[in-house]
XYZ file of C-alpha atoms in Angstrom:
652
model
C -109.554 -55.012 146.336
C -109.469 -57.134 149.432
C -108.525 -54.153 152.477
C -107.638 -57.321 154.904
C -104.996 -58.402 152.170
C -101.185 -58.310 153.237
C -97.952 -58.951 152.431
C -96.930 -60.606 156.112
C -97.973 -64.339 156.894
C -100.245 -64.988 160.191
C -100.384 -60.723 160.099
C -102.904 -58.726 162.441
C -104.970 -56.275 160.739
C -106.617 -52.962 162.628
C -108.823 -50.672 160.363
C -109.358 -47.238 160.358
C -112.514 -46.520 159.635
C -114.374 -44.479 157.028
C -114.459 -40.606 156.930
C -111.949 -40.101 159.565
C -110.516 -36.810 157.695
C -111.767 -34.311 155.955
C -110.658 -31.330 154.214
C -111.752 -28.278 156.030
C -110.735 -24.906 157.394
C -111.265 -27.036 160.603
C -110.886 -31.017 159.988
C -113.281 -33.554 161.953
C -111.903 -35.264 164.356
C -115.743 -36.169 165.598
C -117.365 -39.340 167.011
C -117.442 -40.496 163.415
C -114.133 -41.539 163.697
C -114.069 -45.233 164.454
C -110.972 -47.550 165.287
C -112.181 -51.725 164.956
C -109.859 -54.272 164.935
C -110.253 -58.003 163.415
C -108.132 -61.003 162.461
C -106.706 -61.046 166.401
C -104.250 -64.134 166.727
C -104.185 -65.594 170.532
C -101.352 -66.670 172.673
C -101.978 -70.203 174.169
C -100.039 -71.749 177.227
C -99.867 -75.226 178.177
C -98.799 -77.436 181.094
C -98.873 -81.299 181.847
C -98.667 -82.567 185.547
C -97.981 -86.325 186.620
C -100.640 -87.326 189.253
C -99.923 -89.194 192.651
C -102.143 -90.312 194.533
C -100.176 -89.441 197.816
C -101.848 -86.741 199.925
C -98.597 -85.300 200.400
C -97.963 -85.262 196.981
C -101.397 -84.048 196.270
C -101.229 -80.647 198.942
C -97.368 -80.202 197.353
C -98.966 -80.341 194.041
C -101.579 -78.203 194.740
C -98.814 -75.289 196.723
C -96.815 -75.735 193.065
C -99.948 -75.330 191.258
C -101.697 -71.978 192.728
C -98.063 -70.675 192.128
C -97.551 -71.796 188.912
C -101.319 -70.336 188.091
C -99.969 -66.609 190.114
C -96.610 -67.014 187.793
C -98.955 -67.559 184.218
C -101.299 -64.849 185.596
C -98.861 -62.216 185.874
C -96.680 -62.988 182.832
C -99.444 -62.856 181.057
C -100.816 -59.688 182.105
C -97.101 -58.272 180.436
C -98.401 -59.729 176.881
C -99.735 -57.789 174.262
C -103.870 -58.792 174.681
C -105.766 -58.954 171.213
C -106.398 -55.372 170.814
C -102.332 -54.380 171.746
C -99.527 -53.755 169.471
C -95.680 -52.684 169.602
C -96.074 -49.340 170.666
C -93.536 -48.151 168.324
C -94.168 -49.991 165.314
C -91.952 -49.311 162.236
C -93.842 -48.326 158.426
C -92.716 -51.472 156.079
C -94.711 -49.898 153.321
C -96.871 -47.050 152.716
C -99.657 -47.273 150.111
C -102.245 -44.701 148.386
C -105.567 -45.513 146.643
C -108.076 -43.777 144.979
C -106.107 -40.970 143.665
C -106.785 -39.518 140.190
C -105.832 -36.291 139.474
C -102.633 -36.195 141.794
C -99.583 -38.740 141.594
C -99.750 -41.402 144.207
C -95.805 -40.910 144.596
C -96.676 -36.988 144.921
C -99.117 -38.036 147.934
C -96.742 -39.958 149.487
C -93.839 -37.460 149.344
C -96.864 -35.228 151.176
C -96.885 -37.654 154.278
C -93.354 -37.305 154.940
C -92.296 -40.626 155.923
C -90.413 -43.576 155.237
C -89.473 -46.974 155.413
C -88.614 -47.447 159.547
C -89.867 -44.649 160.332
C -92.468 -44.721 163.520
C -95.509 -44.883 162.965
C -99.335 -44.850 164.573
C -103.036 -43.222 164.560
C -101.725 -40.223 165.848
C -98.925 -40.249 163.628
C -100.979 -40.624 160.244
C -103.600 -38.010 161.735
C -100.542 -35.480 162.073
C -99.439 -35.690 158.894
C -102.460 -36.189 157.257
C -103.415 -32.815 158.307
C -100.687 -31.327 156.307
C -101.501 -33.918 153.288
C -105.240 -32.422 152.593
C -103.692 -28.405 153.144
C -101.764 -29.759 149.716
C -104.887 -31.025 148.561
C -106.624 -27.755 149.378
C -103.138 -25.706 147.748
C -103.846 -27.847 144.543
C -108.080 -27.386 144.917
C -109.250 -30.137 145.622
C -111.125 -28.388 148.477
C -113.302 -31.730 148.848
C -110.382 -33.951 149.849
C -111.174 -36.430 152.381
C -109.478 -39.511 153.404
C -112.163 -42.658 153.582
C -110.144 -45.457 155.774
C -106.702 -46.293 156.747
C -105.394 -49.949 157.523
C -102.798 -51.108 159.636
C -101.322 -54.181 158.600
C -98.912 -55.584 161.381
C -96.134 -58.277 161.339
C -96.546 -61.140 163.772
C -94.360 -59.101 166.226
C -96.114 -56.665 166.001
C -92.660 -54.433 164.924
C -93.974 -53.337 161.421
C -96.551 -52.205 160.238
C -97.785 -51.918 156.075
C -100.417 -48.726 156.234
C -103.151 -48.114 153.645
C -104.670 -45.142 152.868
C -108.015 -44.589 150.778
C -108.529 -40.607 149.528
C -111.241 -39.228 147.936
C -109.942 -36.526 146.500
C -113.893 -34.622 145.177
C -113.869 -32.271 142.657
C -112.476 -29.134 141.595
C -114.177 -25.899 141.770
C -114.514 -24.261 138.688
C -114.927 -20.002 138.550
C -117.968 -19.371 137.005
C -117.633 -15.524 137.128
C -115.246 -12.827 138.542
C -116.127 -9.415 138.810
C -114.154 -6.116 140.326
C -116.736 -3.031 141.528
C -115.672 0.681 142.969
C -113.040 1.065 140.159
C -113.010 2.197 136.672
C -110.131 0.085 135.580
C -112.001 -2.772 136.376
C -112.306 -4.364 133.446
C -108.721 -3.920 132.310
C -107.444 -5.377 135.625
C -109.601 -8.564 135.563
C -108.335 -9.558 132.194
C -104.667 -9.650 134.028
C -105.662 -11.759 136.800
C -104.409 -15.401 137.449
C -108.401 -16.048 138.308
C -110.310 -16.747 135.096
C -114.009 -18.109 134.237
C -113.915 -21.672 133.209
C -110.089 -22.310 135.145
C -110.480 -24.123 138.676
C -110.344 -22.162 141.482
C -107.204 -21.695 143.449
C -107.394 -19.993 147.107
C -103.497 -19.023 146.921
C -104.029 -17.896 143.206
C -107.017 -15.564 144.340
C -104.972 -14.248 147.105
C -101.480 -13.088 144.196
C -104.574 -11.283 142.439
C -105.827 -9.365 145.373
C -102.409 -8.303 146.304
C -101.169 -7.682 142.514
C -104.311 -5.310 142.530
C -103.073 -3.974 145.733
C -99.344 -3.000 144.157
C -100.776 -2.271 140.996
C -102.594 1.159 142.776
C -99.131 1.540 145.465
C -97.389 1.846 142.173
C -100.121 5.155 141.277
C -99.801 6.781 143.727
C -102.295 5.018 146.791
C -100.432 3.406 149.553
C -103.381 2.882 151.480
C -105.251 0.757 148.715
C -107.941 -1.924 150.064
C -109.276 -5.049 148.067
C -112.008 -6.960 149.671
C -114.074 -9.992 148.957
C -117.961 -8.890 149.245
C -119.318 -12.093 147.787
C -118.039 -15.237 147.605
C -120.610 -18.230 146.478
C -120.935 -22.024 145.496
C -123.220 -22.965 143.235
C -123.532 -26.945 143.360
C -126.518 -27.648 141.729
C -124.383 -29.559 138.857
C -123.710 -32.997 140.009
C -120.503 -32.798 137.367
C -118.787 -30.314 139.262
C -119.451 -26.977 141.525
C -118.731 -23.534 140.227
C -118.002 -20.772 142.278
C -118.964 -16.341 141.657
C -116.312 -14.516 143.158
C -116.887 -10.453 143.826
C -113.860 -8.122 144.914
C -114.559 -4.143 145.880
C -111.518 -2.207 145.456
C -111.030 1.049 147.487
C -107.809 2.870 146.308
C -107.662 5.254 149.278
C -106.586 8.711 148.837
C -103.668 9.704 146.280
C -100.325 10.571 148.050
C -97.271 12.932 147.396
C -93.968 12.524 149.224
C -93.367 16.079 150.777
C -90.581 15.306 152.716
C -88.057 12.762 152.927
C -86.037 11.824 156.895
C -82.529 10.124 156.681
C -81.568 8.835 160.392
C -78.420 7.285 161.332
C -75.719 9.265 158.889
C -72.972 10.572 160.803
C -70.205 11.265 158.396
C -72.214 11.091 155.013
C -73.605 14.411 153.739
C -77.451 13.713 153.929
C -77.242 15.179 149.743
C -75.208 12.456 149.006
C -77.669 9.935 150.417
C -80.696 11.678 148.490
C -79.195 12.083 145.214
C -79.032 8.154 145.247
C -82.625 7.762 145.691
C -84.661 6.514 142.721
C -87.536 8.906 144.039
C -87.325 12.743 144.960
C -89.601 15.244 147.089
C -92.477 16.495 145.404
C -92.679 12.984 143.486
C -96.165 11.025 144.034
C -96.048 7.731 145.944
C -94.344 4.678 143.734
C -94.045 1.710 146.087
C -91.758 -0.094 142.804
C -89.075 2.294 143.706
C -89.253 2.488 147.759
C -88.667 -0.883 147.260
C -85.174 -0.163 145.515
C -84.202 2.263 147.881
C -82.313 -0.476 150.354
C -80.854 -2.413 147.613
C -78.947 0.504 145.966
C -78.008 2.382 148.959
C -76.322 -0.828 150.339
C -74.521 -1.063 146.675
C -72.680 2.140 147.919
C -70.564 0.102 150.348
C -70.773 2.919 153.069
C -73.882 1.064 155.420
C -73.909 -1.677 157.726
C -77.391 -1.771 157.434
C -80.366 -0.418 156.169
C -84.263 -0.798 157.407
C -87.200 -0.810 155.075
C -88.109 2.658 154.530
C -91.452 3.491 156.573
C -94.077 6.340 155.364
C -95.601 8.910 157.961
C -98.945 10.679 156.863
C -98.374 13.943 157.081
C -102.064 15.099 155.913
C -104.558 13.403 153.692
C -102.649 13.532 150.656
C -98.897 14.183 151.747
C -96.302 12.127 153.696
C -92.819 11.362 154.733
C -90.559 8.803 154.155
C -88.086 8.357 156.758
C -85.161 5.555 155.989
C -83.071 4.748 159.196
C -79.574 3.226 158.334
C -76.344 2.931 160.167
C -72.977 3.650 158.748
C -70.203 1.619 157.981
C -66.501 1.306 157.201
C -65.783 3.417 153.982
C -62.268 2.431 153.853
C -60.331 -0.805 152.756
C -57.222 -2.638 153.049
C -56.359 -5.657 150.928
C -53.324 -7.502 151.308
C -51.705 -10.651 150.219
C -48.439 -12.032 150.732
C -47.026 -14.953 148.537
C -44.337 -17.660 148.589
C -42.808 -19.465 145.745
C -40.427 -21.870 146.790
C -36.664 -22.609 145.262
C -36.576 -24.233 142.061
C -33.394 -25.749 140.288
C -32.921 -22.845 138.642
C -34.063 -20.094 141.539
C -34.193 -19.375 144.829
C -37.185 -18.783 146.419
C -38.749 -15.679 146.980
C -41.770 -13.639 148.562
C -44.369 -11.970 146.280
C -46.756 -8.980 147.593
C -49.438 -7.164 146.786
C -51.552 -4.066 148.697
C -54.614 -2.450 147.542
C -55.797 0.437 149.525
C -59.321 2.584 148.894
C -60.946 5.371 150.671
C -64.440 4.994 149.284
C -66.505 8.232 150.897
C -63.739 11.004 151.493
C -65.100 13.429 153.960
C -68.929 12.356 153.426
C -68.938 13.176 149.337
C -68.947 10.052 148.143
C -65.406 10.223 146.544
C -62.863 7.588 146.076
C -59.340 6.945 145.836
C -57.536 3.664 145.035
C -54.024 2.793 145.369
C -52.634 -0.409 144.163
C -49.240 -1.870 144.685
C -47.959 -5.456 143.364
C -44.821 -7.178 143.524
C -45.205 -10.117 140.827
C -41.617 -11.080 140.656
C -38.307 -10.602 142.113
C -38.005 -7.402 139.338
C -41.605 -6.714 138.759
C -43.305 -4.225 140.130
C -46.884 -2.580 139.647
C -48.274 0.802 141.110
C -51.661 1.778 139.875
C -53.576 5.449 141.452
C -57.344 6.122 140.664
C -59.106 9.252 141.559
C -63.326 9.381 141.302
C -65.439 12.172 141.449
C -69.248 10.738 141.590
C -72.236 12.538 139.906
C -70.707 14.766 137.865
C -73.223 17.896 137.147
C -76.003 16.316 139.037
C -76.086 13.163 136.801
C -75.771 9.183 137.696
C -72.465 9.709 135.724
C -68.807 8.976 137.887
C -65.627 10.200 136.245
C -61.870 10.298 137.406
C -58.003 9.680 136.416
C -56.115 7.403 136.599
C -52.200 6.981 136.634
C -50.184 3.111 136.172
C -47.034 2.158 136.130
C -45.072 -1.320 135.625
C -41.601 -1.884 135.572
C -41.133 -5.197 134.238
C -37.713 -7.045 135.506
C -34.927 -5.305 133.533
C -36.997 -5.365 130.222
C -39.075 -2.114 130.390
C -41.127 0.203 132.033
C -44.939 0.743 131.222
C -46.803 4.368 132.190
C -50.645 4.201 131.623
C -52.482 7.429 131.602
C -56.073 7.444 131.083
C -59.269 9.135 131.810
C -62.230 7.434 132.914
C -66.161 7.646 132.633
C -68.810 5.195 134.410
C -72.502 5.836 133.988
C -74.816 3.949 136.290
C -78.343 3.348 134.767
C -79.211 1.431 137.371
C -78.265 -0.636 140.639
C -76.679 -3.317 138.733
C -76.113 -2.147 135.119
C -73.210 0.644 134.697
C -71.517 1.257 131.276
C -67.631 2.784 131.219
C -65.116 4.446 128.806
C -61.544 5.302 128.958
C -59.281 7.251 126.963
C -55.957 6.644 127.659
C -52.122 7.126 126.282
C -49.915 4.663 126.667
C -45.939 5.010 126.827
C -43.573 1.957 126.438
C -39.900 2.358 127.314
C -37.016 -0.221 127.276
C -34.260 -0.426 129.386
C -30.843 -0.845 127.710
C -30.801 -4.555 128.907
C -34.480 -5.237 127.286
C -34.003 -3.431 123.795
C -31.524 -5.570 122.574
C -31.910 -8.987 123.698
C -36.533 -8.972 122.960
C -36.124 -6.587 120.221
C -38.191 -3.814 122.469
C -38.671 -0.739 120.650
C -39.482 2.479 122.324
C -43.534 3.058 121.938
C -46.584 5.541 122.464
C -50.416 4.809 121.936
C -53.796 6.296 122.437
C -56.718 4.254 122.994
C -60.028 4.210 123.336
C -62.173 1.799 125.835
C -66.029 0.783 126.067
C -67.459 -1.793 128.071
C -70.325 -2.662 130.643
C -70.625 -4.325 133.835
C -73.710 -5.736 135.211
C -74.114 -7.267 138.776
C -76.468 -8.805 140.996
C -74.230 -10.868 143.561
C -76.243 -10.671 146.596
C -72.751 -10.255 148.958
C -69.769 -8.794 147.322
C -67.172 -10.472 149.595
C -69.145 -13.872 149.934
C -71.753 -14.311 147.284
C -74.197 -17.471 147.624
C -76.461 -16.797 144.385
C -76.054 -13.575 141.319
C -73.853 -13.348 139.007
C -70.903 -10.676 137.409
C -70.701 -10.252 134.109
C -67.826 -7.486 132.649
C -67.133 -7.509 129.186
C -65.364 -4.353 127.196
C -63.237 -3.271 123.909
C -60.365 -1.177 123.048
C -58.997 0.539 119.913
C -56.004 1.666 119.849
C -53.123 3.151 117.539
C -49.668 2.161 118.381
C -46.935 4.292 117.173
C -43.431 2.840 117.178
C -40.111 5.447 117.277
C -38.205 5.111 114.728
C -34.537 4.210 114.594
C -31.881 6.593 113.257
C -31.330 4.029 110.266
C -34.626 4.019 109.293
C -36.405 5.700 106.798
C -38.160 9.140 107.319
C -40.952 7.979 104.953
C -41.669 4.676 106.755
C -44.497 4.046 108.518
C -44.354 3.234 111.901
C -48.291 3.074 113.297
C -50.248 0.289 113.408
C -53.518 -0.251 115.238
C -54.438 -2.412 117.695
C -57.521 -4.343 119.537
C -58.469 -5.695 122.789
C -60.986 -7.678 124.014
C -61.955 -8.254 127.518
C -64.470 -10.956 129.231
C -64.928 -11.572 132.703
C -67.784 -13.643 133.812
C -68.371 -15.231 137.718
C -71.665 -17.083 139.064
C -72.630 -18.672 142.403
C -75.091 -21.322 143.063
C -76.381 -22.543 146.105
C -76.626 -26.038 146.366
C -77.308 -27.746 149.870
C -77.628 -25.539 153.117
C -74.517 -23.573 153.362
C -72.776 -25.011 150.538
C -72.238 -22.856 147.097
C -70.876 -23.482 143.943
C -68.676 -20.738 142.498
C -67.498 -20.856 138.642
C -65.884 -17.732 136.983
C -64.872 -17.229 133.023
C -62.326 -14.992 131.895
C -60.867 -14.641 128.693
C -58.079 -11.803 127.199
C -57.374 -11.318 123.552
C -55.588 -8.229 121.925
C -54.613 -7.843 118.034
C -52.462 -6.007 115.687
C -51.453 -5.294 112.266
C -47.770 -6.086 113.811
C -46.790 -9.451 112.160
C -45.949 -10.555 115.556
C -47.575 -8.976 118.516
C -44.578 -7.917 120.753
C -43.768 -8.807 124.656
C -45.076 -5.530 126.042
C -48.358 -6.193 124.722
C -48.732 -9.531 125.917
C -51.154 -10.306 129.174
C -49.722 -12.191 131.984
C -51.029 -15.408 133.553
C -50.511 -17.292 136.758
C -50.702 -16.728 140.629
C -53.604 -15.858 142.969
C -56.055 -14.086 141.353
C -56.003 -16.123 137.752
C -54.653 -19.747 137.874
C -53.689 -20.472 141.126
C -50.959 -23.583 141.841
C -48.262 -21.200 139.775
C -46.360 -18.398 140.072
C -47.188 -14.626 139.739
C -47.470 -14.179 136.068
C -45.629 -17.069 135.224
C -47.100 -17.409 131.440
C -47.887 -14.454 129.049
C -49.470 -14.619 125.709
C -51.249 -12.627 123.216
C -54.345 -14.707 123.726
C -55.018 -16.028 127.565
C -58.104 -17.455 129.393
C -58.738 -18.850 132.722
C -61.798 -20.929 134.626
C -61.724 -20.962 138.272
C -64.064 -23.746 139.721
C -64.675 -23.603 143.681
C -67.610 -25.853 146.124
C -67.700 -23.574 149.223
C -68.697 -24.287 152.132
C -70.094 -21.182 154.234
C -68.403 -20.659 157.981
C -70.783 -17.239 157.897
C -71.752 -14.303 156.347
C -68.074 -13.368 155.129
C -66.444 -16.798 156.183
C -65.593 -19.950 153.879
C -63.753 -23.447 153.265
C -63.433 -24.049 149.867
C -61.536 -26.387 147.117
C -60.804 -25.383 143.539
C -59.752 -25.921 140.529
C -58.035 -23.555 138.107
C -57.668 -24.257 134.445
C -55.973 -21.750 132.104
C -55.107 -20.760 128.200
C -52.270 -18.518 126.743
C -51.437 -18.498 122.970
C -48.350 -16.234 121.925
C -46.464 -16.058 118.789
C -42.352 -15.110 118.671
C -39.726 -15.003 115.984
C -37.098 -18.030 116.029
C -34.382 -18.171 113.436
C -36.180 -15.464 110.959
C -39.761 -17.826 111.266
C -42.576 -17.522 113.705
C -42.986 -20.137 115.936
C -46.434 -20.307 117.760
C -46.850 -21.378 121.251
C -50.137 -22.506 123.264
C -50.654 -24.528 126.462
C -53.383 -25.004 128.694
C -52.285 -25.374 132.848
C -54.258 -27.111 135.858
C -54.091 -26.333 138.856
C -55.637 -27.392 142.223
C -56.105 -26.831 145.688
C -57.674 -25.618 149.381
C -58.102 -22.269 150.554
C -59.878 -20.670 153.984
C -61.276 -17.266 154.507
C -61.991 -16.066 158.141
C -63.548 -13.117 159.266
C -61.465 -12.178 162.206
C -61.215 -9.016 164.400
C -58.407 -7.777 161.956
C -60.148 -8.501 158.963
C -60.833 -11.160 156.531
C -58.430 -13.798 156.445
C -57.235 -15.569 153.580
C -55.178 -18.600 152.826
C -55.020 -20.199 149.790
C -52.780 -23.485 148.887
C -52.167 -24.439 145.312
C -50.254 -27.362 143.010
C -49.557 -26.674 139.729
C -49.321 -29.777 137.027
C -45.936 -32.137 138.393
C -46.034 -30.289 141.575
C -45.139 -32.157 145.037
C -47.057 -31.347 148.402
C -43.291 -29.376 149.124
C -43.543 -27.306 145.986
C -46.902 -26.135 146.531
C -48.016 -22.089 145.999
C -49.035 -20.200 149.601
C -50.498 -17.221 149.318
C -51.853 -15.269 152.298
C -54.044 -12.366 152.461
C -55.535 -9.908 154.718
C -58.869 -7.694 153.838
C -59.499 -5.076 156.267
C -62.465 -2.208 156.793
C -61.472 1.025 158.491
């Protein structure tokens, strides 16, 4: 291929030329290096003059002339001379030859740069620096780049550049060997370095440091790998081959005597250590000092935590000191909605407070009050008591008392104890055994058929987590799914029969399912699943068993539990964008389910809908809290008719 060929007419070609990069620990930039140019085009002025043969005219003419000669010399000391360009030039179009192993589209991605960009020598050596460190990354430790042409427009304002690589060989490993060990032969079969693979610097350097956590795990924080030989063998003209030799020195074999907690003022130091996945006396496992941050922030009582650091106490004994500062235990979480006047209704204000004290008195023990109004006659009150580590063990168990008074229908009391064991930092399994008592109110019996009602049940589930930020998650995911079995027993009536049975059983089935995934810088893409089912050997599943749908924490745009069915799911789609670490502007989408079945006229009519809604919501982290404001429209809705609901999230 012709190098002087170009896509411009009447174009000006400077070449680069060969061996002006190589790649090396330390590139040449030597005398080597040579810059010719060829293929010049000239600038020509002319002028024609009239003769007289006056003397007068002949000394005027003469005057004009040396000024007309100073004028051309200095305007053309201003022109670009043969060897001059634009000195900004713009790239028309890049091009790569000689590659083989590595894309040509690849390469140019490497260089960074596009079409307008600027571009010159000392641009292309720049970034061809960086291009033959990829080489080197992919080993092709050989790389070199032969010639590069400048092809310029007649203006000299763009510029096609051509680049020749020879990319050399790969290095092949002819042999790998580990000495000073007696596990050497079981750790070289696990390393990314293998005879007859090509040799990778960065792949070499995992191995050395997956040998070094390999022995931190055992027991030897002080382990040391080392290269002691290191040698090319190119007496093949198909390709080199390389013997690489590592000495391993494990260092001496450590026990944690003693274990330092700085910064606690309010949490007892036991509770602290009893969350630790190691314990004194245990021998040095760098796997789980490596934990220790990530589930001691999962407690919720630190602001922050440092890496835990290790202080030799002797040769074979030290102490692990982890410096943390502590938080706000307590929480307040308010919200306060609107739902404007319909046809039918006036308008009116819907609330909800949840309150938790999450480390009473430094033990680690919480309680949680809840409080919701829904509706204008619906009201929710909800205590929970835990008591954490029950007889030493990763096991958390508690009470927990709820009751609902629905409009004038009925009342609801929930009594239940509860169970969580935590086998690790993000996987925790429950239980709950509960009684559950149903009364009507004189105005609910008749009208819904609501019969007075006890049941027991029984509820297992798990809950695994690994949302990086639990008020503002960018990447993780929440998964809670669980089932309940209960048996529902119905008081009779005083016309009914002694003999008739009145039981029935019952199941529920629970899924709740969020994710968050970052897309562009500070942007995040939230979707959440949820899904509610419960069955019975009742021919129709009554009212007070029914879950409730709508408002701000399911399917926002509607009212507070607007829909009920025996059968309800809900997607919540949000794009965030991140204002900081707690902080957000985000628009969603809310879709929801509900499926219920009633009696009409002695049949059973079935009912099932699915509900959009939309909207914009803010939260702010503010000196009182976080801040939240969310603005929904249901399906039909007008910008007037819109749901507002605002909340308030404080730490004390």
């Amino acid at each position: 291929m012709d190098k002087h060929n170009t896509d411009y007419p009447r174009t000006q070609t400077q070449v680069w030329a060969s061996n002006w990069m190589r790649s090396s620990a330390s590139p040449i930039w030597g005398a080597s290096d040579v810059f010719q140019s060829s293929s010049f085009g000239t600038s020509v002025f002319g002028v024609g003059l009239i003769g007289v043969g006056c003397q007068k005219i002949l000394r005027t003419f003469l005057i004009y002339a040396f000024f007309l000669c100073s004028f051309l010399f200095n305007f053309n000391s201003l022109l670009p001379s043969e060897n001059e360009h634009s000195p900004n030039p713009r790239l028309y179009q890049l091009k790569i030859f000689g590659d083989k192993m590595i894309s040509r589209d690849k390469i140019q991605n490497w260089f960074k740069l596009s079409k307008g960009d600027a571009v010159s020598k000392e641009i292309i050596k720049k970034r061809g620096q960086g291009v033959l460190e990829k080489f080197v990354e992919d080993g092709f430790y050989f790389a070199k780049f032969d010639s590069v042409v400048f092809q310029y427009n007649p203006d000299s304002t763009r510029a096609n550049v051509s680049i020749y690589i020879n990319q050399g060989q790969k290095i092949k490993v002819d042999l790998i060997s580990i000495s000073g060990i007696d596990e050497a032969q079981k750790l070289v079969r696990d390393l990314g370095t293998q005879p007859g693979r090509d040799f990778n610097e960065k792949i070499l350097q995992e191995d050395i440091e997956s040998i070094i956590y390999y022995y931190e795990n055992k027991g030897y924080p002080y382990c040391k790998v080392t290269v002691s030989d290191l040698s090319l063998d190119n007496s093949s003209k198909n390709e080199s081959r390389i013997n690489i030799k590592l000495k391993v020195d494990p260092g001496q074999e450590l026990t944690i005597e003693e274990i330092e907690i700085v910064g606690n003022e309010q949490t007892k130091e036991s509770v602290i250590l009893r969350e630790l996945p190691l314990e004194i006396g245990d021998i040095y496992n760098q796997r789980n000092i490596n934990r220790i941050e990530s589930k001691l922030q999962r407690l919720g009582y630190f602001k922050w935590i440092n890496p835990p650091q290790l202080e030799l106490l002797n040769d074979n004994s030290g102490k692990l000191i982890i410096e943390l500062a502590e938080g706000h235990y307590n929480r307040f979480d308010g919200v306060i909605g609107y739902n404007p006047a319909t046809q039918s209704s006036q308008g009116f204000v819907t609330g909800l407070i949840d309150i938790s004290f999450g480390n009473l008195f430094g033990t680690g023990r919480q309680i949680e009050v809840h409080w919701q109004r829904r509706t204008e006659e619906t009201q929710n009150l909800r205590i929970r008591y835990l008591e954490p580590w029950v007889g030493g063990l990763p096991l958390n168990a508690g009470f927990s008392f709820e009751q609902l008074i629905q409009d004038t229908s009925y009342v609801q009391r929930n009594l239940g104890l509860d169970f969580c064991f935590q086998f690790s930092e993000k996987l925790s399994f429950f239980t709950q055994v509960s009684k559950r008592d149903i009364s009507p109110n004189s105005l609910g019996s008749i009208p819904f058929g609501i019969p007075k009602s006890n049941s027991l049940n029984l509820e297992v589930g798990l809950s695994y987590n690994t949302l990086d930020n639990l008020l503002n998650p960018s990447r993780g995911l929440h998964y809670t799914s669980a089932f309940e079995w209960g048996r529902k027993t119905v008081e009779k009536s005083s016309n009914e029969s002694e003999t008739l049975d009145n039981s029935s059983n019952q199941k529920r089935l629970l899924i709740d399912f969020e994710t968050y995934f970052p897309l562009f810088r500070w942007q995040v893409l939230a979707l959440a699943i949820h899904g509610r089912q419960v069955t019975s050997d009742e021919p129709v599943i009554p009212i007070t068993e029914h879950y409730r749908l709508g408002g701000a924490r399911t399917l926002r745009g509607y009212r507070e539990e607007q829909f009920n069915g025996s059968r309800i799911a809900w997607a919540n789609f949000e794009y965030r964008y991140l204002l900081g670490r707690y902080s957000r502007f985000f628009a969603f989408i809310d879709t929801g389910y509900f499926f219920r079945e009633t009696v009409e006229n002695n049949s059973v009519a079935r009912i099932q809908k699915w509900k959009v809604g939309y909207g914009i919501g803010l939260r702010m982290d503010t000196r009182l809290g976080l801040f939240g404001i969310d603005y929904g429209l249901g399906e039909g809705d007008r910008l007037s008719n819109g749901k507002v609901h605002i909340g308030l999230k404080n730490e004390f």
